[in-house]
XYZ file of C-alpha atoms in Angstrom:
115
model
C 91.096 123.907 108.039
C 92.877 120.919 109.628
C 95.419 120.943 107.198
C 95.718 125.015 107.349
C 95.794 124.473 111.246
C 98.704 121.824 112.066
C 100.342 123.520 109.236
C 100.620 126.964 110.432
C 100.973 125.213 113.315
C 104.124 123.228 112.566
C 105.562 127.747 110.957
C 104.290 128.810 115.074
C 106.603 126.416 116.787
C 109.946 127.012 113.984
C 109.901 130.074 114.787
C 109.146 130.372 118.276
C 111.419 127.555 118.992
C 113.884 129.896 117.376
C 112.388 132.943 119.313
C 113.914 130.571 122.438
C 117.345 129.826 121.087
C 118.051 133.295 120.697
C 116.508 134.906 124.063
C 116.101 132.094 126.182
C 113.327 133.638 128.473
C 110.871 130.846 128.366
C 108.320 132.184 131.283
C 107.368 135.216 129.122
C 106.868 133.462 125.822
C 104.742 130.649 127.290
C 103.299 133.068 128.988
C 102.553 135.074 125.305
C 101.498 133.040 123.869
C 99.077 131.554 126.422
C 97.688 134.055 126.105
C 97.902 135.560 122.282
C 96.288 130.986 121.640
C 93.376 131.935 124.171
C 92.408 135.735 122.433
C 92.431 133.737 118.563
C 90.455 130.658 120.053
C 87.564 133.653 121.314
C 87.795 135.346 118.108
C 87.070 132.172 116.002
C 84.914 131.005 118.254
C 83.211 134.773 117.418
C 83.766 134.384 113.427
C 81.847 130.669 113.242
C 79.174 132.936 113.474
C 79.704 135.021 110.695
C 79.286 133.513 106.592
C 82.756 134.899 104.816
C 84.072 132.240 105.101
C 87.468 133.565 104.851
C 87.997 134.741 107.992
C 87.251 131.694 109.067
C 90.297 130.786 107.889
C 92.735 133.136 108.532
C 91.441 132.312 111.387
C 92.042 128.798 112.038
C 95.011 130.180 110.773
C 95.867 132.295 113.199
C 94.174 129.873 116.338
C 96.657 126.721 114.960
C 99.724 129.130 114.661
C 100.182 130.212 118.365
C 98.021 127.067 120.190
C 99.891 124.487 118.107
C 103.286 125.753 118.214
C 102.528 125.780 122.754
C 103.141 122.201 122.877
C 107.367 122.549 122.230
C 107.144 125.493 124.395
C 106.299 123.669 126.948
C 108.239 121.101 126.084
C 111.503 123.546 126.935
C 110.536 125.014 129.441
C 109.209 122.063 131.110
C 112.735 121.416 130.306
C 114.411 124.150 132.070
C 112.743 124.634 135.517
C 113.516 121.090 135.402
C 117.720 121.795 134.814
C 118.922 119.080 136.862
C 117.037 115.909 135.334
C 117.100 114.231 132.537
C 115.387 115.964 129.806
C 113.176 112.525 129.515
C 112.061 113.062 132.674
C 110.984 116.158 131.379
C 108.736 114.468 128.824
C 107.355 111.768 130.304
C 105.757 113.666 132.817
C 104.687 115.868 130.259
C 103.661 113.728 128.320
C 101.974 111.342 131.253
C 100.057 114.354 132.776
C 97.775 114.887 129.006
C 97.113 111.244 128.510
C 95.674 110.640 132.080
C 94.129 114.182 132.428
C 92.291 112.275 128.372
C 91.259 109.671 129.594
C 89.684 111.173 133.482
C 87.841 113.617 130.902
C 87.235 110.947 128.850
C 85.531 108.589 130.738
C 83.560 112.321 132.561
C 81.567 112.560 129.406
C 81.290 109.040 128.703
C 79.329 108.633 132.096
C 77.776 111.496 131.782
C 76.201 110.326 128.075
C 75.146 106.893 129.167
C 77.561 104.829 127.438
């Protein structure tokens, strides 16, 4: 399932990257991909209770298509929002905020389970 998730995300990244280059509609694309990721997450969670493995593979592929492709969309949108600044500033801010958020959540969960 993980391989399907990643490969579908790579395909989605290429498709949405091309779509952003053609349309230049960053906010609308980011919002629609975010909503689609949320909906497919709910559908995948509901499908875990079914005994049909092919449905789970189908939904995880669609979920990966939208969720993994959001990363380059987010970077492109952030670069457009912070236009006069160099692209590296936006990339550093997005990457470091992810790392700090992950560290905070990791410490909270380790503290809550007693390790």
